[in-house]
Amino acid sequence: MKLTEAKKSSENGCNDVDISDRAPSVVLRSLHSAYITKYLSRKTTFEYVSSEYLRMSGIFWCVGAMDLMDKREWITRDELVTVVLGCQKQSGGISAAPGHDAHVLYTLSAVQIAVIFDFVELLDVDGIVAFLKERQNEDGSFGGDRYNEIDTRFTFCVLAALYLLNRLDTVNIPKAVEHVLKCQNIDGGFGTRPGSESHAGQIFCCLGTLAITGQLELVDPTKTAEWLAQRQCDSGGLNGRPDKLPDVCYSWWVMASLAILGKLDWINRENMKRYITACQDQESGGFADRPGDEPDPFHTLFGLAGLSLLECEDLEPVDAVFCMTKRVLGDKSLC
Ligand code: FPP
Ligand code: ZN
């Protein structure tokens, strides 16, 4: 049994977890870098093979986590160039892995990897831009791929990738913004589509889109920040919607959203740090969604990025819109 094993409880009518006194409270950097290196080198594990459908994002989570710890020599640029170029499709878009279809999720991850390892000039940028432009619908919304499922996540992916490639002018920005504003609810939050329930991940995507397009003044920051601040549970962890359990990735979606609004001090930092550090696996390294659960690269990136927003323990400063270090973004950093 793991020392950090958490007991799920629903005291005070609120789903939450208990944090053991023996849970880690400092950042276990060397364990995390060993965890990431091992994760990407053991390509026959069930965990690795079964996540092929999201591989490009998986690689971004690993590369991003290492960059936050200022570790750059653990993987070669050549290896990443081969992986990314091997996933560009005829449509210009990039897929999760060879043999899969292109999608805006993996296209953004590929662009982020190329920015971190400085090989954007090796990409077929015109092809990527054509694929992203093609995803916009007449009402300003974006589909994720040729099947055109609509989601504000995809709006963020397209605009973030175009911004990083200096090609934001390719799509209809006023229409994109109009669509995002239609996805805002009366509670101040945003959903996947007009009328969908508020969700912290979607709020991040919509505020990120408004930050990229310079239109943040179109939202009332107080109302949205109130909804976000109410995500903090007694354990210190943040959930993504009312009555859900806290999850370390929401440390990112919620805190980054608050940071974009300039209201990061609306959460209790001490309790937040306690929750995130308790989600570390002190045997294998890596972060899990909740204390005692299995770690994975996704929660490892967002755990470290959350701690960076809290300015903990020499982690590289992170940009709240792109979840990339300010160091690699340079003058492209927005927040
Ligand atoms: C929760 O998803 C998270 C979201 C909806 C936001 C996802 C954002 C992106 C894919 C854009 C890329 C972001 C960055 C930082 C590069 P979930 O499916 O885990 O939700 P659940 O907790 O409700 O299951
Ligand atoms: Zn999560």
Tab-separated table of C-alpha atoms in Angstrom, residues 2-142:
chain	number	residue	atom	x	y	z
A	2	LYS	CA	1.307	3.433	-0.876
A	3	LEU	CA	2.095	5.830	1.937
A	4	THR	CA	0.091	8.554	0.263
A	5	GLU	CA	-3.015	6.438	-0.164
A	6	ALA	CA	-6.021	8.698	0.091
A	7	LYS	CA	-9.393	7.974	1.550
A	8	LYS	CA	-12.250	9.290	-0.532
A	9	SER	CA	-14.715	11.095	1.684
A	10	SER	CA	-17.845	13.112	1.209
A	11	GLU	CA	-17.887	15.090	4.430
A	12	ASN	CA	-19.610	18.491	4.313
A	13	GLY	CA	-21.549	17.273	1.260
A	14	CYS	CA	-18.451	17.878	-0.879
A	15	ASN	CA	-16.498	15.143	-2.685
A	16	ASP	CA	-12.929	15.315	-1.512
A	17	VAL	CA	-9.885	13.257	-0.513
A	18	ASP	CA	-7.897	13.094	2.707
A	19	ILE	CA	-4.167	13.758	2.547
A	20	SER	CA	-1.927	11.617	4.736
A	21	ASP	CA	0.651	13.311	6.991
A	22	ARG	CA	3.212	11.053	5.281
A	23	ALA	CA	2.461	12.408	1.794
A	24	PRO	CA	5.401	14.179	0.093
A	25	SER	CA	5.499	17.947	0.587
A	26	VAL	CA	8.532	18.920	-1.521
A	27	VAL	CA	9.019	18.505	-5.283
A	28	LEU	CA	10.740	15.175	-6.098
A	29	ARG	CA	12.548	16.486	-9.197
A	30	SER	CA	15.046	13.692	-9.822
A	31	LEU	CA	12.359	11.031	-9.401
A	32	HIS	CA	10.175	12.840	-11.943
A	33	SER	CA	12.903	13.098	-14.520
A	34	ALA	CA	13.689	9.378	-14.066
A	35	TYR	CA	9.956	8.620	-14.396
A	36	ILE	CA	9.621	10.534	-17.694
A	37	THR	CA	12.813	9.088	-19.182
A	38	LYS	CA	11.722	5.571	-18.290
A	39	TYR	CA	8.171	6.139	-19.547
A	40	LEU	CA	9.350	7.094	-23.052
A	41	SER	CA	12.075	4.435	-23.233
A	42	ARG	CA	9.904	1.413	-22.374
A	43	LYS	CA	7.904	1.215	-25.585
A	44	THR	CA	6.458	-2.260	-25.007
A	45	THR	CA	4.600	-1.618	-21.748
A	46	PHE	CA	0.801	-1.912	-21.827
A	47	GLU	CA	0.553	1.694	-20.678
A	48	TYR	CA	2.699	2.924	-23.563
A	49	VAL	CA	1.188	0.761	-26.305
A	50	SER	CA	-2.403	1.456	-25.265
A	51	SER	CA	-1.869	5.216	-25.411
A	52	GLU	CA	-0.740	5.286	-29.055
A	53	TYR	CA	-3.936	7.137	-30.047
A	54	LEU	CA	-2.663	10.227	-28.163
A	55	ARG	CA	1.100	9.732	-28.594
A	56	MET	CA	1.987	13.215	-29.922
A	57	SER	CA	0.340	14.874	-26.922
A	58	GLY	CA	1.961	12.276	-24.638
A	59	ILE	CA	5.354	13.319	-25.980
A	60	PHE	CA	4.486	16.991	-25.452
A	61	TRP	CA	3.512	16.275	-21.819
A	62	CYS	CA	6.910	14.583	-21.284
A	63	VAL	CA	8.913	17.264	-23.114
A	64	GLY	CA	6.991	20.029	-21.324
A	65	ALA	CA	7.462	18.455	-17.884
A	66	MET	CA	11.202	18.103	-18.451
A	67	ASP	CA	11.479	21.680	-19.713
A	68	LEU	CA	9.802	22.950	-16.517
A	69	MET	CA	12.572	21.172	-14.582
A	70	ASP	CA	15.151	22.724	-16.960
A	71	LYS	CA	16.195	19.309	-18.296
A	72	ARG	CA	16.921	19.368	-22.017
A	73	GLU	CA	19.541	16.722	-22.708
A	74	TRP	CA	17.363	13.705	-21.922
A	75	ILE	CA	16.104	13.290	-25.508
A	76	THR	CA	17.658	14.367	-28.805
A	77	ARG	CA	16.227	16.994	-31.121
A	78	ASP	CA	16.761	14.550	-34.036
A	79	GLU	CA	14.555	11.937	-32.388
A	80	LEU	CA	11.746	14.465	-31.936
A	81	VAL	CA	12.121	15.829	-35.497
A	82	THR	CA	11.748	12.271	-36.858
A	83	VAL	CA	8.654	11.608	-34.745
A	84	VAL	CA	6.915	14.884	-35.647
A	85	LEU	CA	7.731	14.848	-39.378
A	86	GLY	CA	6.650	11.199	-39.527
A	87	CYS	CA	3.143	12.209	-38.413
A	88	GLN	CA	2.422	15.031	-40.877
A	89	LYS	CA	-0.375	14.002	-43.238
A	90	GLN	CA	-1.199	15.023	-46.812
A	91	SER	CA	-3.839	17.391	-45.420
A	92	GLY	CA	-0.984	19.241	-43.693
A	93	GLY	CA	-2.293	18.308	-40.235
A	94	ILE	CA	-0.409	16.176	-37.736
A	95	SER	CA	-1.604	12.927	-36.195
A	96	ALA	CA	-0.954	11.314	-32.811
A	97	ALA	CA	1.103	8.522	-34.413
A	98	PRO	CA	1.879	7.171	-37.911
A	99	GLY	CA	-1.217	5.540	-39.414
A	100	HIS	CA	-3.633	7.759	-37.453
A	101	ASP	CA	-5.675	10.701	-38.773
A	102	ALA	CA	-4.569	14.305	-38.357
A	103	HIS	CA	-6.279	16.241	-35.552
A	104	VAL	CA	-5.910	19.756	-34.178
A	105	LEU	CA	-5.054	18.326	-30.707
A	106	TYR	CA	-1.929	16.591	-32.026
A	107	THR	CA	-1.104	19.388	-34.447
A	108	LEU	CA	-0.848	21.817	-31.510
A	109	SER	CA	1.249	19.317	-29.502
A	110	ALA	CA	3.613	18.859	-32.471
A	111	VAL	CA	4.005	22.627	-32.877
A	112	GLN	CA	4.689	22.990	-29.133
A	113	ILE	CA	7.377	20.264	-29.306
A	114	ALA	CA	8.930	22.013	-32.331
A	115	VAL	CA	8.982	25.341	-30.462
A	116	ILE	CA	10.561	23.798	-27.332
A	117	PHE	CA	13.247	22.016	-29.365
A	118	ASP	CA	13.589	24.871	-31.863
A	119	PHE	CA	12.804	23.114	-35.135
A	120	VAL	CA	9.762	25.015	-36.426
A	121	GLU	CA	11.721	25.782	-39.624
A	122	LEU	CA	11.788	22.039	-40.403
A	123	LEU	CA	7.966	21.774	-40.385
A	124	ASP	CA	5.764	22.197	-43.447
A	125	VAL	CA	4.208	25.292	-41.881
A	126	ASP	CA	2.054	26.158	-44.918
A	127	GLY	CA	0.579	22.652	-44.819
A	128	ILE	CA	-0.195	22.908	-41.104
A	129	VAL	CA	-1.756	26.341	-41.550
A	130	ALA	CA	-3.935	25.099	-44.439
A	131	PHE	CA	-5.182	22.193	-42.288
A	132	LEU	CA	-5.974	24.490	-39.344
A	133	LYS	CA	-7.742	27.092	-41.514
A	134	GLU	CA	-9.895	24.358	-43.047
A	135	ARG	CA	-11.240	23.466	-39.577
A	136	GLN	CA	-13.166	26.760	-39.117
A	137	ASN	CA	-16.930	26.713	-39.671
A	138	GLU	CA	-19.089	29.641	-40.860
A	139	ASP	CA	-20.301	30.384	-37.311
A	140	GLY	CA	-16.674	30.817	-36.172
A	141	SER	CA	-16.467	27.450	-34.361
A	142	PHE	CA	-13.726	24.900	-35.082
